[in-house]
GROMACS .gro file of C-alpha atoms in nm:
model
  307
    1MET     CA    1  12.695   8.796   9.449
    2THR     CA    2  12.484   9.074   9.295
    3PRO     CA    3  12.118   9.018   9.206
    4SER     CA    4  12.203   8.993   8.836
    5LYS     CA    5  12.453   8.714   8.908
    6LEU     CA    6  12.223   8.510   9.130
    7PRO     CA    7  12.081   8.192   8.971
    8THR     CA    8  11.737   8.259   8.825
    9GLN     CA    9  11.591   7.980   9.039
   10HIS     CA   10  11.720   8.143   9.360
   11ARG     CA   11  11.587   8.484   9.257
   12MET     CA   12  11.240   8.344   9.190
   13GLN     CA   13  11.242   8.145   9.515
   14ALA     CA   14  11.339   8.457   9.708
   15ILE     CA   15  11.065   8.665   9.547
   16PHE     CA   16  10.792   8.405   9.608
   17LEU     CA   17  10.902   8.352   9.967
   18LEU     CA   18  10.886   8.724  10.035
   19LEU     CA   19  10.550   8.759   9.860
   20GLY     CA   20  10.420   8.471  10.070
   21ALA     CA   21  10.526   8.652  10.386
   22MET     CA   22  10.370   8.978  10.268
   23ALA     CA   23  10.044   8.793  10.201
   24MET     CA   24  10.043   8.638  10.550
   25LEU     CA   25  10.140   8.924  10.778
   26PRO     CA   26   9.823   9.131  10.719
   27LEU     CA   27   9.633   8.836  10.867
   28MET     CA   28   9.819   8.901  11.192
   29ASP     CA   29   9.724   9.269  11.178
   30ALA     CA   30   9.359   9.181  11.113
   31THR     CA   31   9.365   8.939  11.407
   32ALA     CA   32   9.503   9.215  11.629
   33LYS     CA   33   9.225   9.446  11.512
   34HIS     CA   34   8.964   9.182  11.592
   35LEU     CA   35   9.106   9.119  11.940
   36SER     CA   36   9.127   9.493  12.013
   37HIS     CA   37   8.748   9.503  12.051
   38ASP     CA   38   8.781   9.323  12.385
   39MET     CA   39   9.149   9.333  12.483
   40SER     CA   40   9.407   9.597  12.563
   41LEU     CA   41   9.692   9.669  12.325
   42TRP     CA   42   9.936   9.536  12.586
   43GLN     CA   43   9.769   9.197  12.596
   44ILE     CA   44   9.755   9.176  12.217
   45THR     CA   45  10.121   9.275  12.183
   46TRP     CA   46  10.216   9.026  12.454
   47SER     CA   47  10.040   8.742  12.274
   48ARG     CA   48  10.203   8.835  11.944
   49PHE     CA   49  10.554   8.801  12.090
   50THR     CA   50  10.488   8.518  12.337
   51PHE     CA   51  10.334   8.276  12.091
   52HIS     CA   52  10.586   8.388  11.829
   53VAL     CA   53  10.858   8.264  12.065
   54LEU     CA   54  10.678   7.935  12.133
   55TRP     CA   55  10.626   7.864  11.763
   56LEU     CA   56  10.980   7.968  11.674
   57ALA     CA   57  11.152   7.768  11.950
   58PRO     CA   58  11.161   7.428  11.770
   59ALA     CA   59  11.316   7.578  11.454
   60PHE     CA   60  11.568   7.773  11.659
   61LEU     CA   61  11.673   7.476  11.874
   62ALA     CA   62  11.713   7.259  11.564
   63ARG     CA   63  11.976   7.497  11.423
   64HIS     CA   64  12.128   7.680  11.719
   65ARG     CA   65  12.219   7.648  12.085
   66ILE     CA   66  12.051   7.842  12.363
   67ARG     CA   67  12.376   8.016  12.460
   68GLU     CA   68  12.373   8.186  12.118
   69LEU     CA   69  12.087   8.400  12.251
   70LEU     CA   70  12.354   8.609  12.423
   71PRO     CA   71  12.472   8.794  12.112
   72ALA     CA   72  12.751   9.047  12.080
   73ARG     CA   73  12.669   9.409  12.164
   74SER     CA   74  12.373   9.302  12.375
   75GLY     CA   75  12.296   9.665  12.467
   76LEU     CA   76  12.219   9.758  12.108
   77GLN     CA   77  12.038   9.427  12.061
   78MET     CA   78  11.813   9.509  12.356
   79LEU     CA   79  11.748   9.860  12.227
   80ARG     CA   80  11.654   9.720  11.887
   81GLY     CA   81  11.418   9.468  12.045
   82LEU     CA   82  11.248   9.740  12.248
   83CYS     CA   83  11.209   9.950  11.932
   84LEU     CA   84  11.033   9.661  11.756
   85MET     CA   85  10.809   9.602  12.058
   86ALA     CA   86  10.714   9.972  12.071
   87ALA     CA   87  10.659   9.987  11.695
   88THR     CA   88  10.434   9.679  11.715
   89PHE     CA   89  10.236   9.828  12.005
   90LEU     CA   90  10.181  10.152  11.812
   91PHE     CA   91  10.092   9.966  11.492
   92PHE     CA   92   9.831   9.758  11.672
   93GLY     CA   93   9.702  10.082  11.823
   94GLY     CA   94   9.657  10.215  11.471
   95VAL     CA   95   9.472   9.910  11.337
   96ALA     CA   96   9.245   9.914  11.643
   97TYR     CA   97   9.093  10.244  11.527
   98MET     CA   98   9.176  10.265  11.155
   99PRO     CA   99   9.164  10.031  10.855
  100VAL     CA  100   9.461   9.795  10.835
  101ALA     CA  101   9.566   9.932  10.495
  102ASP     CA  102   9.563  10.294  10.615
  103THR     CA  103   9.776  10.215  10.919
  104LEU     CA  104  10.021  10.014  10.709
  105ALA     CA  105  10.046  10.296  10.457
  106LEU     CA  106  10.129  10.548  10.727
  107SER     CA  107  10.395  10.316  10.870
  108PHE     CA  108  10.567  10.343  10.532
  109VAL     CA  109  10.723  10.666  10.663
  110SER     CA  110  10.982  10.429  10.808
  111PRO     CA  111  11.214  10.406  10.501
  112LEU     CA  112  11.181  10.781  10.453
  113THR     CA  113  11.287  10.840  10.814
  114VAL     CA  114  11.580  10.600  10.778
  115THR     CA  115  11.699  10.797  10.477
  116LEU     CA  116  11.678  11.125  10.668
  117LEU     CA  117  11.859  10.992  10.975
  118SER     CA  118  12.122  10.772  10.809
  119PRO     CA  119  12.374  11.059  10.753
  120PHE     CA  120  12.366  11.138  11.127
  121LEU     CA  121  12.341  10.789  11.275
  122LEU     CA  122  12.511  10.572  11.013
  123GLY     CA  123  12.747  10.814  10.843
  124GLU     CA  124  12.589  10.744  10.504
  125ARG     CA  125  12.577  11.005  10.230
  126VAL     CA  126  12.231  11.097  10.105
  127GLY     CA  127  12.203  11.294   9.782
  128ILE     CA  128  11.945  11.543   9.666
  129ARG     CA  129  11.751  11.279   9.473
  130ARG     CA  130  11.680  11.067   9.779
  131LEU     CA  131  11.605  11.375   9.990
  132SER     CA  132  11.357  11.485   9.724
  133ALA     CA  133  11.196  11.140   9.733
  134VAL     CA  134  11.163  11.174  10.110
  135GLY     CA  135  10.983  11.505  10.064
  136VAL     CA  136  10.747  11.350   9.811
  137GLY     CA  137  10.683  11.055  10.042
  138LEU     CA  138  10.595  11.282  10.334
  139LEU     CA  139  10.353  11.459  10.104
  140GLY     CA  140  10.190  11.121  10.043
  141ALA     CA  141  10.151  11.071  10.419
  142LEU     CA  142   9.981  11.411  10.445
  143VAL     CA  143   9.743  11.315  10.164
  144ILE     CA  144   9.640  11.008  10.364
  145ILE     CA  145   9.588  11.177  10.702
  146ARG     CA  146   9.470  11.515  10.561
  147PRO     CA  147   9.539  11.721  10.875
  148GLY     CA  148   9.301  12.005  10.934
  149LEU     CA  149   9.022  11.836  10.740
  150SER     CA  150   8.721  11.652  10.881
  151VAL     CA  151   8.860  11.315  10.769
  152PHE     CA  152   9.166  11.342  10.997
  153GLN     CA  153   9.179  11.080  11.272
  154PRO     CA  154   9.406  11.121  11.577
  155ALA     CA  155   9.463  10.744  11.551
  156ALA     CA  156   9.671  10.818  11.240
  157LEU     CA  157   9.944  10.927  11.480
  158PHE     CA  158   9.974  10.563  11.589
  159GLY     CA  159  10.060  10.457  11.234
  160ILE     CA  160  10.309  10.739  11.186
  161GLY     CA  161  10.459  10.677  11.530
  162SER     CA  162  10.499  10.310  11.445
  163GLY     CA  163  10.689  10.398  11.129
  164LEU     CA  164  10.912  10.647  11.310
  165VAL     CA  165  11.005  10.401  11.587
  166TYR     CA  166  11.052  10.122  11.335
  167ALA     CA  167  11.300  10.342  11.151
  168PHE     CA  168  11.527  10.328  11.456
  169TYR     CA  169  11.486   9.949  11.457
  170VAL     CA  170  11.609   9.940  11.096
  171ILE     CA  171  11.900  10.175  11.169
  172ILE     CA  172  12.015   9.961  11.463
  173THR     CA  173  11.973   9.651  11.243
  174ARG     CA  174  12.217   9.804  10.996
  175ARG     CA  175  12.463   9.876  11.275
  176LEU     CA  176  12.443   9.515  11.392
  177ALA     CA  177  12.432   9.351  11.048
  178GLY     CA  178  12.645   9.038  11.023
  179MET     CA  179  12.708   9.008  11.398
  180ALA     CA  180  12.463   8.720  11.450
  181PRO     CA  181  12.268   8.475  11.230
  182ALA     CA  182  11.930   8.612  11.125
  183LEU     CA  183  11.736   8.339  11.307
  184VAL     CA  184  11.925   8.413  11.631
  185THR     CA  185  11.847   8.783  11.595
  186LEU     CA  186  11.481   8.708  11.527
  187ALA     CA  187  11.455   8.478  11.831
  188TYR     CA  188  11.633   8.727  12.057
  189THR     CA  189  11.409   9.012  11.945
  190ALA     CA  190  11.091   8.809  11.993
  191LEU     CA  191  11.207   8.686  12.335
  192LEU     CA  192  11.282   9.040  12.447
  193GLY     CA  193  10.938   9.150  12.330
  194MET     CA  194  10.779   8.869  12.529
  195VAL     CA  195  10.973   8.951  12.847
  196SER     CA  196  10.918   9.328  12.830
  197THR     CA  197  10.542   9.301  12.767
  198SER     CA  198  10.511   9.032  13.038
  199LEU     CA  199  10.613   9.297  13.293
  200VAL     CA  200  10.318   9.517  13.198
  201VAL     CA  201  10.042   9.286  13.075
  202PRO     CA  202   9.925   9.167  13.424
  203PHE     CA  203   9.790   9.518  13.487
  204PHE     CA  204   9.578   9.504  13.169
  205TRP     CA  205   9.491   9.133  13.159
  206VAL     CA  206   9.143   9.030  13.050
  207PRO     CA  207   9.071   8.655  13.078
  208PRO     CA  208   9.043   8.539  12.715
  209THR     CA  209   8.770   8.310  12.592
  210LEU     CA  210   8.864   7.985  12.421
  211GLU     CA  211   8.808   8.152  12.083
  212GLN     CA  212   9.031   8.446  12.179
  213TRP     CA  213   9.306   8.208  12.292
  214GLY     CA  214   9.285   8.051  11.948
  215PHE     CA  215   9.327   8.390  11.781
  216MET     CA  216   9.620   8.476  12.008
  217VAL     CA  217   9.797   8.149  11.928
  218ALA     CA  218   9.726   8.196  11.557
  219MET     CA  219   9.868   8.549  11.565
  220GLY     CA  220  10.198   8.419  11.703
  221ALA     CA  221  10.204   8.142  11.442
  222ILE     CA  222  10.152   8.391  11.159
  223ALA     CA  223  10.424   8.618  11.298
  224ALA     CA  224  10.672   8.331  11.333
  225LEU     CA  225  10.602   8.181  10.990
  226GLY     CA  226  10.586   8.518  10.814
  227HIS     CA  227  10.919   8.636  10.952
  228TRP     CA  228  11.071   8.292  10.888
  229LEU     CA  229  10.973   8.323  10.521
  230ILE     CA  230  11.135   8.667  10.514
  231ILE     CA  231  11.459   8.520  10.649
  232LEU     CA  232  11.453   8.243  10.388
  233ALA     CA  233  11.389   8.501  10.116
  234TYR     CA  234  11.684   8.717  10.217
  235GLU     CA  235  11.906   8.408  10.236
  236ARG     CA  236  11.834   8.347   9.867
  237GLY     CA  237  11.824   8.702   9.730
  238GLU     CA  238  11.984   9.041   9.783
  239ALA     CA  239  11.805   9.323   9.959
  240SER     CA  240  11.835   9.549   9.654
  241MET     CA  241  11.627   9.302   9.455
  242LEU     CA  242  11.372   9.217   9.724
  243SER     CA  243  11.300   9.550   9.894
  244PRO     CA  244  11.048   9.679   9.637
  245PHE     CA  245  10.848   9.355   9.667
  246SER     CA  246  10.793   9.426  10.038
  247TYR     CA  247  10.533   9.684   9.942
  248ALA     CA  248  10.315   9.399   9.814
  249GLU     CA  249  10.202   9.376  10.176
  250MET     CA  250   9.962   9.658  10.093
  251ILE     CA  251   9.769   9.426   9.860
  252GLY     CA  252   9.718   9.178  10.144
  253ALA     CA  253   9.625   9.457  10.385
  254VAL     CA  254   9.359   9.595  10.151
  255THR     CA  255   9.220   9.247  10.077
  256VAL     CA  256   9.204   9.137  10.441
  257GLY     CA  257   9.065   9.471  10.556
  258TYR     CA  258   8.786   9.458  10.299
  259LEU     CA  259   8.691   9.092  10.351
  260ALA     CA  260   8.708   9.099  10.732
  261PHE     CA  261   8.591   9.450  10.818
  262GLY     CA  262   8.446   9.602  10.501
  263ASP     CA  263   8.721   9.867  10.491
  264PHE     CA  264   8.841   9.997  10.157
  265PRO     CA  265   9.069  10.299  10.104
  266ASP     CA  266   8.903  10.601   9.949
  267ARG     CA  267   9.035  10.777   9.640
  268TRP     CA  268   9.265  11.019   9.819
  269THR     CA  269   9.402  10.748  10.044
  270TRP     CA  270   9.495  10.550   9.732
  271VAL     CA  271   9.672  10.858   9.597
  272GLY     CA  272   9.870  10.891   9.921
  273ILE     CA  273   9.953  10.519   9.921
  274ALA     CA  274  10.079  10.539   9.563
  275ILE     CA  275  10.298  10.840   9.647
  276LEU     CA  276  10.442  10.672   9.957
  277ILE     CA  277  10.513  10.343   9.783
  278GLY     CA  278  10.662  10.517   9.480
  279SER     CA  279  10.899  10.725   9.691
  280GLY     CA  280  10.993  10.423   9.903
  281VAL     CA  281  11.071  10.207   9.601
  282TYR     CA  282  11.277  10.486   9.445
  283ILE     CA  283  11.476  10.536   9.767
  284SER     CA  284  11.539  10.161   9.792
  285ILE     CA  285  11.662  10.130   9.434
  286ARG     CA  286  11.867  10.450   9.451
  287GLU     CA  287  12.027  10.351   9.781
  288HIS     CA  288  12.149  10.018   9.652
  289ARG     CA  289  12.278  10.172   9.330
  290VAL     CA  290  12.468  10.451   9.499
  291SER     CA  291  12.577  10.288   9.826
  292PRO     CA  292  12.579   9.910   9.792
  293ARG     CA  293  12.631   9.739  10.124
  294PRO     CA  294  12.833   9.427  10.187
  295ALA     CA  295  12.663   9.096  10.134
  296ALA     CA  296  12.670   9.025  10.507
  297ALA     CA  297  12.463   9.331  10.577
  298ALA     CA  298  12.215   9.244  10.307
  299LYS     CA  299  12.135   8.919  10.485
  300GLU     CA  300  11.967   9.107  10.769
  301PRO     CA  301  11.606   9.151  10.656
  302GLU     CA  302  11.459   9.498  10.703
  303GLU     CA  303  11.091   9.417  10.672
  304ILE     CA  304  10.844   9.693  10.602
  305THR     CA  305  10.592   9.561  10.853
  306ALA     CA  306  10.617   9.659  11.219
  307GLY     CA  307  10.399   9.374  11.326
   0.00000   0.00000   0.00000
């Protein structure tokens, strides 16, 4: 069913669910930034996935069986999970040293990278219009980081790296679309992130205070609920309709960054953000007009956020 044929009630529900998720997820990023003052990135990433799994477990067990966590093509599933873990680690590295909004904006290179790589890795045709939008979007990233100028921060490479790695997560998601229910995929990915970070975190462990434990638990709860809302949104609406609304996360990132840390993007950063978002929205709309994917594929959410 195309977006135009969906019941109006379902479309509105999908939009509000996605906007709710986009409003919540920056809270997780701000929590990671707060914890980074005293904890390593490994410990923060571990807590994000571990408590995500613990919060998600009741919902998963209510709808699925544990044996479903052994999905088809487990090799690609594992690679995708590792990509999300790495993208999250890099994203948290960015917010540790930069404003949340700036890091999020730089991670928006992800849809541009997907567009560039999709002809080689997915066999999709990409026309001159989308390639031009990619070029414009990369220009927006350069406006934000301003290499060669005094405002450039090496930490910006964390945000860009997060977006690049996340692009591979999205590409693998497209390859695996329809092979497992979205909630099973989400649980598997979170579980893999927990296991992989658990192998490393003992070497970087700092005993948390009671307050820090509370933040760590809250971060997992926000991740679980935010991604659950995304799943519900994509169950009620098509990706072609919802993708542009994902960029509303920037509003939450700016608001949380300003209220919690006093960070507010400067004029040129706003220009770069506008260019990146504009190119991303154009690519999303153009892609679904030119190369509509089957409904099964559209049910796999491709969130903007790496967190």
